[in-house]
XYZ file of C-alpha atoms in Angstrom:
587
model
C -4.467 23.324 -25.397
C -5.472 19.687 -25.334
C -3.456 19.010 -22.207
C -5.416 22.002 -20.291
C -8.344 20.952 -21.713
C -7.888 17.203 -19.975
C -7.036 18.981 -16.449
C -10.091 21.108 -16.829
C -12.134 18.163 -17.586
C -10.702 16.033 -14.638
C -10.863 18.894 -12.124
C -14.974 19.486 -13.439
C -14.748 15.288 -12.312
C -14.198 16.182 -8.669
C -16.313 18.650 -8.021
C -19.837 18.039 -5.781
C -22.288 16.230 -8.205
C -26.773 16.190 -8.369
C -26.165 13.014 -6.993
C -24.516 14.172 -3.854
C -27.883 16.190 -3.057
C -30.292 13.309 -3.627
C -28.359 11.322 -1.222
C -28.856 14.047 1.469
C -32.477 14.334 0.731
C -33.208 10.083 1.560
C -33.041 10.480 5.031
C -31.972 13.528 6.699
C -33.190 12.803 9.802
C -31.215 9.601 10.722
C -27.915 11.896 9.070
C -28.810 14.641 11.668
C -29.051 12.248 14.421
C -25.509 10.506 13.147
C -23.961 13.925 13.106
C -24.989 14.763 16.542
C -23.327 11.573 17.645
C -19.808 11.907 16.144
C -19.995 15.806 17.084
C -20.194 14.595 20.673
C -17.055 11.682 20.176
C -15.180 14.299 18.232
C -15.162 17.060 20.679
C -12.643 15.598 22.937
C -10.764 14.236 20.076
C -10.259 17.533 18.208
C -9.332 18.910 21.341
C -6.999 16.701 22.579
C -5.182 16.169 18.826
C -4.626 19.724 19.319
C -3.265 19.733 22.622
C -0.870 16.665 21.763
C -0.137 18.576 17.943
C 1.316 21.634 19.885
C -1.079 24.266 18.797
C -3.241 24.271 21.129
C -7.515 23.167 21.028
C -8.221 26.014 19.571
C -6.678 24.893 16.683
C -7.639 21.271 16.515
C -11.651 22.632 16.901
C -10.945 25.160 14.161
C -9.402 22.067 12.328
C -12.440 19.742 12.820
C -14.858 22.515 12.115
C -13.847 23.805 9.316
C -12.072 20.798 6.938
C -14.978 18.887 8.725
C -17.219 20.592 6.741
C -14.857 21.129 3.275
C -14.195 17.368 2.976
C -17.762 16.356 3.414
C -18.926 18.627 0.927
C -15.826 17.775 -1.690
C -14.741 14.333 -0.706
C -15.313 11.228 -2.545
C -17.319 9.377 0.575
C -20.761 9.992 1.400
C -19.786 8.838 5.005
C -16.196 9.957 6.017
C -15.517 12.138 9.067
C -12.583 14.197 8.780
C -10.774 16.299 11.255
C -7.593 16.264 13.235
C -6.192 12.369 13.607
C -3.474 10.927 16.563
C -1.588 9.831 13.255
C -1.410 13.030 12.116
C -0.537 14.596 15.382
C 2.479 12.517 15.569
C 4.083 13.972 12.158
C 3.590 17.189 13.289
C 5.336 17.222 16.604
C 8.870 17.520 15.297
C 7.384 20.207 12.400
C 6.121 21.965 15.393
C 9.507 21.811 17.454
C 11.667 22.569 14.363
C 9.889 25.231 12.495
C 7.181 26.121 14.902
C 2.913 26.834 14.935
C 3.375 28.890 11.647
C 5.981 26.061 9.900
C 2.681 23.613 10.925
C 0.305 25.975 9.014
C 2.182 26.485 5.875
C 3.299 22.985 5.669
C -1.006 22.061 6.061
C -1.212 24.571 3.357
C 1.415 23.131 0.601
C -0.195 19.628 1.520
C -3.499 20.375 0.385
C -2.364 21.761 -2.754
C -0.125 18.624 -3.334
C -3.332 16.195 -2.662
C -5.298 18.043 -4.996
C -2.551 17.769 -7.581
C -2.548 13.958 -6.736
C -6.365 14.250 -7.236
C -5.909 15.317 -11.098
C -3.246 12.980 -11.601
C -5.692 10.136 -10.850
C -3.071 8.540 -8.474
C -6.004 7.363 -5.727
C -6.671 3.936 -7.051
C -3.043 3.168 -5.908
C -4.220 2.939 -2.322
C -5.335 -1.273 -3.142
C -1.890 -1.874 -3.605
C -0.792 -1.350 -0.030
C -0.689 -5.149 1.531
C -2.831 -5.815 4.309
C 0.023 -6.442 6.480
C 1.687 -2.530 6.068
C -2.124 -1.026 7.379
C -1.738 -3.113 10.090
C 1.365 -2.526 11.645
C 0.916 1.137 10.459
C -1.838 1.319 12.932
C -0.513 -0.719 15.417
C 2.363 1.468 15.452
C 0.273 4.575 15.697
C -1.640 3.361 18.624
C 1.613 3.414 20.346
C 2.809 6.301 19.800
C -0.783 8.217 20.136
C -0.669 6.505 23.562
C 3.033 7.285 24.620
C 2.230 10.489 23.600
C -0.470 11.191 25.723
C 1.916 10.478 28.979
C 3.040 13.948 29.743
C -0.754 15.255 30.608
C -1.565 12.126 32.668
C 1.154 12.549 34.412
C 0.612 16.348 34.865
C 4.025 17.397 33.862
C 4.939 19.968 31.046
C 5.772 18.232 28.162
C 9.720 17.824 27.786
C 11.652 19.294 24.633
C 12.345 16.996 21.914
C 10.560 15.268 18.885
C 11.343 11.221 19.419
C 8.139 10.087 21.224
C 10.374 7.775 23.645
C 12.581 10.123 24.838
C 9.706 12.188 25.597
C 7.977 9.903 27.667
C 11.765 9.130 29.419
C 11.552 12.338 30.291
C 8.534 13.163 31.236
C 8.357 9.846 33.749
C 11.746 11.631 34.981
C 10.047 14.690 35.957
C 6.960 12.818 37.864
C 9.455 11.097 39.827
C 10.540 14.317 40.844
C 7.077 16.115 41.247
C 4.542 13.116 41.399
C 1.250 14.483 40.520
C -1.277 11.925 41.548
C -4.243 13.846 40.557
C -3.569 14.090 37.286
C -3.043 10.291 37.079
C -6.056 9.321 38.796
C -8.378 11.974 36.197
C -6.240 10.266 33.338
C -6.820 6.631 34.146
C -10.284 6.834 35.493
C -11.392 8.459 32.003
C -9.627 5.553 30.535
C -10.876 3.142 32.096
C -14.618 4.450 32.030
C -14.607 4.560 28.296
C -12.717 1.807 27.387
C -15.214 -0.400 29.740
C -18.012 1.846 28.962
C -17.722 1.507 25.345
C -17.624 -2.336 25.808
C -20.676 -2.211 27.501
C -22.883 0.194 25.557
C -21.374 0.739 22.483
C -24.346 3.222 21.365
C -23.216 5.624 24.245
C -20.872 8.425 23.811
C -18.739 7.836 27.119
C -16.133 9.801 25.997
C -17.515 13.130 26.336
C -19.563 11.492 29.380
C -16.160 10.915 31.378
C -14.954 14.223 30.113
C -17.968 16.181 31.637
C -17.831 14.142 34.874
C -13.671 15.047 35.067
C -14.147 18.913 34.651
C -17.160 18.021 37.180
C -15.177 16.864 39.722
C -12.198 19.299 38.978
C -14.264 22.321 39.532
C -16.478 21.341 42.178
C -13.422 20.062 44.273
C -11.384 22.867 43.229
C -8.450 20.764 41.905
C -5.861 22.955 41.405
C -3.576 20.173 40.070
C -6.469 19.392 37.834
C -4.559 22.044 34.994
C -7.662 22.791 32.464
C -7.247 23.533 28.495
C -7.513 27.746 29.377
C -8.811 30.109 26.982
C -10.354 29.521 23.751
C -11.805 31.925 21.475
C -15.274 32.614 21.337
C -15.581 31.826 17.446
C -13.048 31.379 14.382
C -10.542 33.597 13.504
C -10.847 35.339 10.414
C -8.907 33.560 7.626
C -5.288 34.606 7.304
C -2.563 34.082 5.121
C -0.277 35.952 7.510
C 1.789 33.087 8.681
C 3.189 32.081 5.370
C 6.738 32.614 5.003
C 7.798 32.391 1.386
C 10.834 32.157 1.773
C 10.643 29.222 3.753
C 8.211 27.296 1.501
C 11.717 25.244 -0.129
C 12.661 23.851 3.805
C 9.102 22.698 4.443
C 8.672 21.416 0.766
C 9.597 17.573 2.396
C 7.575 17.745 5.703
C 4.914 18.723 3.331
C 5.223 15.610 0.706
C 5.246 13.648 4.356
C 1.939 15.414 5.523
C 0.345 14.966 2.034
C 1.187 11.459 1.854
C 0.022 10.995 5.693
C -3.443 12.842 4.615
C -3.796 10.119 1.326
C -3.148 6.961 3.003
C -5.098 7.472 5.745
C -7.973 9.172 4.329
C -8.225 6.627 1.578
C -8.091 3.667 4.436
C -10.428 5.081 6.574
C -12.732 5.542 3.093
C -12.278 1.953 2.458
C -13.381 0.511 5.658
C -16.615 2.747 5.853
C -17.396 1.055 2.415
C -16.496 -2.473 4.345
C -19.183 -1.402 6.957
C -21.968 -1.004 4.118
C -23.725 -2.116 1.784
C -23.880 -0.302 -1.592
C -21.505 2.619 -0.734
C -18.459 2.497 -2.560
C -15.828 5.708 -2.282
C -14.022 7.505 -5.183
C -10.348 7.653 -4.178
C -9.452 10.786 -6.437
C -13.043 12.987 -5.377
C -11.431 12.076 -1.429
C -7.985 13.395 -2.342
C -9.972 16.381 -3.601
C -12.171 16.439 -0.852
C -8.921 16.080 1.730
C -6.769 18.887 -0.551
C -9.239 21.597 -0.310
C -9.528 20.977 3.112
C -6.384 21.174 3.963
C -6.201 24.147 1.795
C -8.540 25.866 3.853
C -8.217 25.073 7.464
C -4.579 26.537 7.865
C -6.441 30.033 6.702
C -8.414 29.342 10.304
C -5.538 28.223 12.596
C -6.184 24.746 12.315
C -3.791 21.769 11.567
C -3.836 19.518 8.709
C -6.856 17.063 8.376
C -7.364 13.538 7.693
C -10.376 11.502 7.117
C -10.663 9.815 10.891
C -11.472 6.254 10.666
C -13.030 6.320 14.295
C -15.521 9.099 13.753
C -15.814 7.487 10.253
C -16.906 4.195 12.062
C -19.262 6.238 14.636
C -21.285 7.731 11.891
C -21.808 4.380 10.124
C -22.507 2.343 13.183
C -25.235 5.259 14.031
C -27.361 4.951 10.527
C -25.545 7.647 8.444
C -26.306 7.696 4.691
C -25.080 10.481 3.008
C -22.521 13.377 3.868
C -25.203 15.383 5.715
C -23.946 13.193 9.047
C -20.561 14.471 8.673
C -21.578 18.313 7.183
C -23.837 18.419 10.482
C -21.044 17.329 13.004
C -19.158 20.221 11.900
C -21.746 22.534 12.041
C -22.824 21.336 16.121
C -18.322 21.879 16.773
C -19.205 25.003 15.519
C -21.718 25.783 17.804
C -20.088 24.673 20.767
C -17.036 26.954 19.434
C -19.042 30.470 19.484
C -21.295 29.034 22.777
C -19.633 27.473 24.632
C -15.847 28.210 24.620
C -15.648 29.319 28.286
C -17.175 25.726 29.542
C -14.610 23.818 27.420
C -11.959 25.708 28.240
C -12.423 24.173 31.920
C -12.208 20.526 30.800
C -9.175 19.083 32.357
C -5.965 18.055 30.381
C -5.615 14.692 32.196
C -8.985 14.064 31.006
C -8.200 14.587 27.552
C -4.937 12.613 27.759
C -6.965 9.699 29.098
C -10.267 9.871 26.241
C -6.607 9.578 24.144
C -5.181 7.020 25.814
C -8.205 5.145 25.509
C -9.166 5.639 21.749
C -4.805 4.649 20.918
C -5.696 0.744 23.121
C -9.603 0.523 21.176
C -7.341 1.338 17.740
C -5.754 -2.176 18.579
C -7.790 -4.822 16.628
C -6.421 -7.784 18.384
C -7.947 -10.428 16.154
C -6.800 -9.030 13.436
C -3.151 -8.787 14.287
C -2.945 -12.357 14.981
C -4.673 -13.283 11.914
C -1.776 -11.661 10.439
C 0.840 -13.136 12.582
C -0.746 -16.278 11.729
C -1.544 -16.242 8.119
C 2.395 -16.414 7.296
C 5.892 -15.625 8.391
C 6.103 -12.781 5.595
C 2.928 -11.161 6.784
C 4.068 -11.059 10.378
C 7.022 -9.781 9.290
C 6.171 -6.956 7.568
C 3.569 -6.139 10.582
C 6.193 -6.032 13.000
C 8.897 -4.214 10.582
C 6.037 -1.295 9.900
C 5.121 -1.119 13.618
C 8.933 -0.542 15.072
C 9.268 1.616 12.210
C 6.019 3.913 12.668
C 7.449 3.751 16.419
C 11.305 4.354 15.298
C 11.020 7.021 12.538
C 8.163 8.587 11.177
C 5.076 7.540 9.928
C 5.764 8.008 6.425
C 9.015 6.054 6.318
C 7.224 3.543 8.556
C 5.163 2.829 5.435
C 7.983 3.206 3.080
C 9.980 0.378 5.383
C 7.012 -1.954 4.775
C 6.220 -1.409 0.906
C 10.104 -2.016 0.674
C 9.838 -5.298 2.733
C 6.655 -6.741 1.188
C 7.799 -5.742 -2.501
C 10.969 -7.727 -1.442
C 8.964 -10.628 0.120
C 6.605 -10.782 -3.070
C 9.253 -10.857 -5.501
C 10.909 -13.719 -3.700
C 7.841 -15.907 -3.266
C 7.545 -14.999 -7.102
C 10.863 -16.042 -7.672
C 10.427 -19.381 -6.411
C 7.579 -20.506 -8.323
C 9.819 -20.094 -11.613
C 10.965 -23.305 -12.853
C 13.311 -24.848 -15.672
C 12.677 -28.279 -15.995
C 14.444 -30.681 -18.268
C 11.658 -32.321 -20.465
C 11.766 -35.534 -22.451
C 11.936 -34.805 -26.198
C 7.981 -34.489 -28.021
C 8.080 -38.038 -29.916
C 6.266 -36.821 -33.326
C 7.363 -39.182 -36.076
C 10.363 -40.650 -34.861
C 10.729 -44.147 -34.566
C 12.130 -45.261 -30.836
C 15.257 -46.521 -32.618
C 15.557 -42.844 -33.757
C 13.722 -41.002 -30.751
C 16.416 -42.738 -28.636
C 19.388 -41.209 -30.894
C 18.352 -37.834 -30.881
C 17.541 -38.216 -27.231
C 21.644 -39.059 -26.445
C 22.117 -35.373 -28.511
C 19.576 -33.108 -27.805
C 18.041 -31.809 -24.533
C 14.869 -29.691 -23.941
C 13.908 -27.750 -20.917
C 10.892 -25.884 -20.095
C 10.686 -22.596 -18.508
C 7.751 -21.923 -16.051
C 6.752 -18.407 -14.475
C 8.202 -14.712 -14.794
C 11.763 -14.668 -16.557
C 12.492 -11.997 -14.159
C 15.501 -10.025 -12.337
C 14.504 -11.839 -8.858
C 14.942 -15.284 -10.580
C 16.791 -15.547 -13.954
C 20.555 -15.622 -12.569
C 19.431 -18.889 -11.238
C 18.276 -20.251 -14.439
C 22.242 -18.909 -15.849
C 23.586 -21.267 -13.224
C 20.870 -23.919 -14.179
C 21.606 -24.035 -17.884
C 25.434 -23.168 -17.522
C 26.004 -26.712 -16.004
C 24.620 -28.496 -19.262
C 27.405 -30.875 -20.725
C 27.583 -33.754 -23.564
C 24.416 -32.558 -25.685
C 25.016 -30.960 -29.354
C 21.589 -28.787 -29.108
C 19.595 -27.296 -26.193
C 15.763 -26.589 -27.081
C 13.972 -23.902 -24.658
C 10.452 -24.558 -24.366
C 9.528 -20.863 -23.542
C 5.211 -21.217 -23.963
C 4.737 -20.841 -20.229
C 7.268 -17.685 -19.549
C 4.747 -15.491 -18.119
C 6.796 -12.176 -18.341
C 10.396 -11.276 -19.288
C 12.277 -8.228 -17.946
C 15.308 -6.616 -19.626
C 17.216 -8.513 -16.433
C 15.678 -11.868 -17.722
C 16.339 -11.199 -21.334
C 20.097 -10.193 -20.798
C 20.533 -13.682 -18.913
C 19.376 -15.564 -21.548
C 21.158 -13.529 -23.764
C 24.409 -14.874 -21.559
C 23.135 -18.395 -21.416
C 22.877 -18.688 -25.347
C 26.602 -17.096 -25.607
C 27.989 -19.157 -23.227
C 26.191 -22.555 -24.743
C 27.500 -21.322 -28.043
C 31.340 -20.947 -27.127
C 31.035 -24.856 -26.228
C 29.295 -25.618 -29.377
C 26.202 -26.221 -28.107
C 23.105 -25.043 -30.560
C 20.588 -22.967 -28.335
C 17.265 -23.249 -29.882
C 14.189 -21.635 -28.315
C 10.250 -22.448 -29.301
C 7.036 -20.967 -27.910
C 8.015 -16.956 -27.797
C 4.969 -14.816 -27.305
C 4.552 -11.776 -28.604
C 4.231 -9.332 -26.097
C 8.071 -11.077 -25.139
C 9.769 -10.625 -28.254
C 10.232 -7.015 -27.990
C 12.302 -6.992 -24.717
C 13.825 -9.808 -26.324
C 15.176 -8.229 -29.957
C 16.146 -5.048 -27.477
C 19.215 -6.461 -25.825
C 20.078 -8.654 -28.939
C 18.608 -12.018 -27.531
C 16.624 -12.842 -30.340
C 18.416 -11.920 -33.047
C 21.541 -14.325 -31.189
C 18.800 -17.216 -30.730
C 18.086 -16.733 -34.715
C 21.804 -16.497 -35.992
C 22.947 -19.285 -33.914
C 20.446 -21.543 -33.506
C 17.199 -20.950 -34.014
C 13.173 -19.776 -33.011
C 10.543 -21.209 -33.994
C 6.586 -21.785 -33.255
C 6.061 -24.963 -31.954
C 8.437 -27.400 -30.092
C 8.341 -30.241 -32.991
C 9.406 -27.844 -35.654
C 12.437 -27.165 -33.047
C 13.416 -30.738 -32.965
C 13.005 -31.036 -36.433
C 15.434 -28.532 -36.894
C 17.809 -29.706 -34.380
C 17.474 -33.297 -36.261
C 18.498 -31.151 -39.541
C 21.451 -29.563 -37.704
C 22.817 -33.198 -36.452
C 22.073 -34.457 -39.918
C 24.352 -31.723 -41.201
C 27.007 -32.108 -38.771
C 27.283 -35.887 -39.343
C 26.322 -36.804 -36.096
C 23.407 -38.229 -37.239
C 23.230 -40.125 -40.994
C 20.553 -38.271 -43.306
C 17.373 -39.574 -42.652
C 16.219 -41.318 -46.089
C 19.225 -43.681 -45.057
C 18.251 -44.153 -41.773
C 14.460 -45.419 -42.807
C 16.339 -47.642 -46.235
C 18.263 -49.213 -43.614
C 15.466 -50.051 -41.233
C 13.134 -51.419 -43.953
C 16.138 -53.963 -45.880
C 14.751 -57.422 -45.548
C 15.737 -60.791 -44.454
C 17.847 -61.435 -47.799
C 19.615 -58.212 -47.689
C 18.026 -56.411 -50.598
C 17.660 -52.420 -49.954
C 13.641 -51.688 -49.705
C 12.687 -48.516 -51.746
C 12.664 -45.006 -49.477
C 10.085 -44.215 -47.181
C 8.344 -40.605 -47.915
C 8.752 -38.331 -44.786
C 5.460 -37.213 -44.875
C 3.456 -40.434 -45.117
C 6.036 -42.874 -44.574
C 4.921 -45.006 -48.025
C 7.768 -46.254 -50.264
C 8.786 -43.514 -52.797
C 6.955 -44.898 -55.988
C-alpha cells in the first residue's frame, strides 16, 4: 500500500499546477502574438516531417495539433513547442518500411506510456549527464540526415525503397539521372536559399511559410505540372481510434518503441534546456516534460499523428518572439487547428519541392558552426566523441548514435581519471627519530602514497607499481588521499599485499576512511592488511609499528639500547636510559 501510495503521490506531482495559470494570466497578449509566430514556422514543418515520416501531412498536422496542445498543457516548460521533429522522422522511416503506418502508430502509442513511466520513476534529471560533445554530434548528425533525406522531393522523384538514408539518396540521384526534373530542383533550392538568406537578414520574419506561399504561387499560376503538390487533406481531425493496434504485435515493436521513447526524452529534455539558456528565470522540470511528452504521445496516435518531440526550433521561435508562459505554445496549436478545418484545400496545393527545400534549409540553420569548432578545439576527446556520434547518428540510428558516444566519453573520462591516480614513494615522517636512527629505518622501510580513485581503470597499474618493490622488510601505504575504491581496486590491493607477503615483505596501510573500509573487509583486504601487517590511523603510528616489527625481527636492536649507546660518554661509562616519551634519563 505504501508503494502505491508513493506512485499516486508522484503522478499528483506532474499534473498542471495554480501556478501554471498565473503564468498565462502575466501577459497573454505577447503569448498570443508568440503563438501566432511559431504556428506560421510550424506549418511547413509539420507538414513536411510528415511527408519525409511516410504518413503523409495529414498526419504530421494532426501530430502538431494535437500533442502541440497536450504537452503544453502537461509538460514541465512554460515555453516548449512540441510537434513532429526531422530527428524523429528519421527513426521512423525504417518502422514505417518494416511494419508500416499502423506499426508507426502503435509504436507512438507504447512510447508515451514508457515516458510517462520514466516520468514516475524520476529518471529526467539524468539528461545533465549527457557530455556536451554527444548533443553535438547528435545534432550534427541529424542535420545530415534531415537534409539527405529531403533529396527525393527536390529532385521530384518517388522516394526509392529502403530504410539507410544513403542508399536512398544513391538511389534517388539514380533515378533523376534518368528522368531529370528541373522544376522540382529549382522550387527546392530557391525556397532554400530564400529562407536561409532571408532568415539572416530579418530574423523576426517568418520566410518559411513566405517562400512556401510564393512556391504554390508560382506552381499554380504557371500551371506546373511537375510542380507535384501534397494532395488531399482532410477537412478536420479524425475521430480518435484505437483501430490500428495490433496486439499481437505489441512484443515486435516493444524495441522500436524503447528507441522512440528514448528519442522523445533526449530531445525533449535538450530542447527544454536551451529555452531555459535563452531566459532569464525559467527553469524546466525534466520529469513534468516526460509527462508532458508521454501523454502526448499517448494521445496523438488516437488522431493519426506520429510521435512528438519537444522541437528545439519552434522552441527557440517562441522565446526569441517574447513568450512567457505555455499560452504561446497552447495557441500555436490551436491557429494549426484552424488552418486544418479552413483551409485544407489551399495547403493541399503547396508544392512538395517546396517543402523539401523549407527542410533542407532548417537541417543547414541546425548547424551551429561556432559551436562545433569550439568542440573540435576544446580537446582531442571532445572532438572525438563529436565526430564518433555524428557518423554514428549518420551510420545507424539515432539512438545507438547516442549510445556510441556515452560509450566513448564514459571510456574517455575514465581514462583521463585514470591518469591523475598516483603512487608515489614518500620519504619516511621523521617524528622522534634521531637521523642516526631515521637513516636506519629508512634502508628497511618504504612508504608510498596513493593519490585519486583506487579504481578498475587504474589499480592494475599500481599491482605492477608495487610488485617491483625489492630489498625493504616493510611497505607502509599512505592511503588518506584515495578518493574512492571499487571492488576492482580493493581486489588489487588485496593481490599486492599477498604477493609482498610471500617475499616477506610486511604490508602496512595508514589513513583508511570510512566510507572505504567496507569494500575493503568485502573481498578480505582488510582483514589480510590486519593479520599480516597492519592498519592503523595515522602514518607515525605505522612507522612506529614497523620500527616494533624490525625490533622484533632483530633487524634493528631494541630501542632503549640504541639511545644507552648514543648517550655513553667520553670515558666509556653507560649513561642511564632515555624515556621514550620525553627523552629524560629514566630516574
Amino acid at each position: 500500500m505504501k508503494s502505491l501510495g508513493r506512485v499516486v503521490a508522484r503522478g499528483a506531482a506532474l499534473l498542471p499546477r495554480r501556478g501554471d495559470l498565473a503564468e498565462i494570466r502575466r501577459n497573454p497578449r505577447r503569448d498570443l502574438l508568440a503563438g501566432l509566430t511559431v504556428a506560421v514556422v510550424a506549418l511547413p514543418l509539420a507538414l513536411g516531417f510528415g511527408v519525409s515520416s511516410g504518413l503523409g501531412a495529414a498526419a504530421g498536422l494532426a501530430t502538431a495539433v494535437v500533442a502541440g496542445a497536450l504537452a503544453a498543457i502537461f509538460g514541465g516548460s512554460n515555453l516548449q513547442v512540441s510537434g513532429p521533429t526531422g530527428a524523429m522522422t528519421v527513426v521512423l522511416v525504417p518502422i514505417v518500411a518494416e511494419h508500416g503506418p499502423s506499426g508507426v502508430l502503435t509504436v507512438g502509442l507504447m512510447a508515451g506510456v514508457l515516458l510517462v513511466g520514466l516520468a514516475l520513476l524520476r529518471t529526467g534529471k539524468y539528461m545533465q549527464y549527457v557530455p556536451a560533445p554527444v548533443v553535438e554530434g547528435f545534432t550534427l548528425g541529424i542535420a545530415a540526415v534531415i537534409g539527405l533525406q529531403q533529396v527525393p522531393g527536390a529532385l521530384g522523384v518517388p522516394k526509392p525503397e529502403g530504410d539507410r538514408v544513403l542508399l536512398v539518396t544513391w538511389r534517388a540521384l539514380e533515378e533523376f539521372a534518368r528522368n531529370p526534373n528541373w522544376t522540382a530542383v529549382a522550387f527546392a533550392l530557391s525556397v532554400a536559399a530564400l529562407v536561409l538568406v532571408g532568415s539572416r537578414l530579418r530574423p523576426t520574419v517568418p520566410f518559411p511559410i513566405l517562400a512556401v506561399i510564393a512556391a504554390t504561387v508560382v506552381a499554380q499560376t504557371a500551371g506546373l505540372d511537375s510542380a507535384k503538390p501534397i494532395g488531399d487533406l482532410p477537412a478536420g481531425l479524425p475521430a480518435p481510434s484505437l483501430t490500428f493496434l495490433d496486439l499481437g504485435s505489441l512484443t515486435s515493436l516493444l524495441a522500436p518503441a524503447v528507441a522512440v521513447a528514448a528519442l522523445a526524452a533526449l530531445e525533449s529534455l535538450l530542447s527544454a534546456s536551451v529555452a531555459d539558456g535563452m531566459t532569464v528565470g525559467q527553469k524546466h522540470d525534466p520529469d513534468r516534460e516526460l509527462f508532458g511528452q508521454g501523454v502526448a504521445n499517448i494521445a496523438a496516435p488516437l488522431f493519426g499523428g506520429v510521435p512528438a518531440t519537444g522541437a528545439i526550433a519552434r522552441t527557440a521561435v517562441n522565446v526569441r518572439t517574447g513568450a512567457s508562459s505555455r499560452l504561446a505554445s497552447l495557441f500555436h496549436a490551436a491557429v494549426l487547428a484552424a488552418i486544418v478545418f479552413a483551409a485544407a484545400p489551399l495547403v493541399s496545393k503547396i508544392p512538395l519541392a517546396a517543402l523539401a527545400g523549407v527542410l533542407l534549409a532548417t537541417a543547414v540553420r541546425m548547424v551551429e558552426v561556432g559551436s562545433l569548432r569550439a568542440m573540435a578545439r576544446a580537446t582531442r576527446s571532445d572532438a572525438l566523441i563529436l565526430v564518433l556520434t555524428a557518423v554514428a547518428t549518420l551510420a545507424l540510428d539515432l539512438v545507438q548514435a547516442v549510445i556510441v558516444g556515452l560509450l566513448v566519453a564514459g571510456a574517455l573520462a575514465l581514462r583521463a581519471v585514470a591518469r591523475q591516480a598516483r603512487l608515489d614513494q614518500v620519504p619516511l615522517d621523521r617524528g622522534d627519530h634521531s637521523a642516526q636512527e631515521h637513516a636506519l629505518l629508512a634502508e628497511h622501510i618504504v612508504a608510498y602514497r596513493i593519490d585519486g580513485p583506487l579504481f578498475f581503470a587504474a589499480a592494475h597499474r599500481f599491482l605492477l607499481e608495487l610488485a617491483e618493490v625489492a630489498d625493504v622488510r616493510v611497505v607502509i601505504l599512505r592511503m588518506s588521499r584515495v578518493t574512492t575504491v571499487d571492488a576492482t581496486g580493493a581486489l588489487v590491493l588485496k593481490d599486492v599485499v599477498e604477493k609482498l607477503n610471500r617475499r616477506g615483505i610486511v604490508v602496512m596501510a595508514s589513513g583508511i576512511r570510512a566510507g572505504q573500509r567496507q569494500v575493503l573487509d568485502s573481498v578480505g583486504a582488510l582483514e589480510l592488511l590486519c593479520r599480516q601487517g597492519g592498519e592503523y590511523v595515522t602514518t607515525p603510528e605505522a612507522i612506529r609499528s614497523a620500527r616494533a616489527h624490525l625490533e622484533c625481527a632483530g633487524v634493528l636492536p631494541p630501542r632503549g639500547a640504541r639511545e644507552a649507546a648514543e648517550v655513553l660518554p667520553p670515558g666509556g661509562r653507560a649513561a642511564r636510559p632515555l624515556t621514550e616519551e620525553t627523552g629524560e634519563p629514566v630516574v
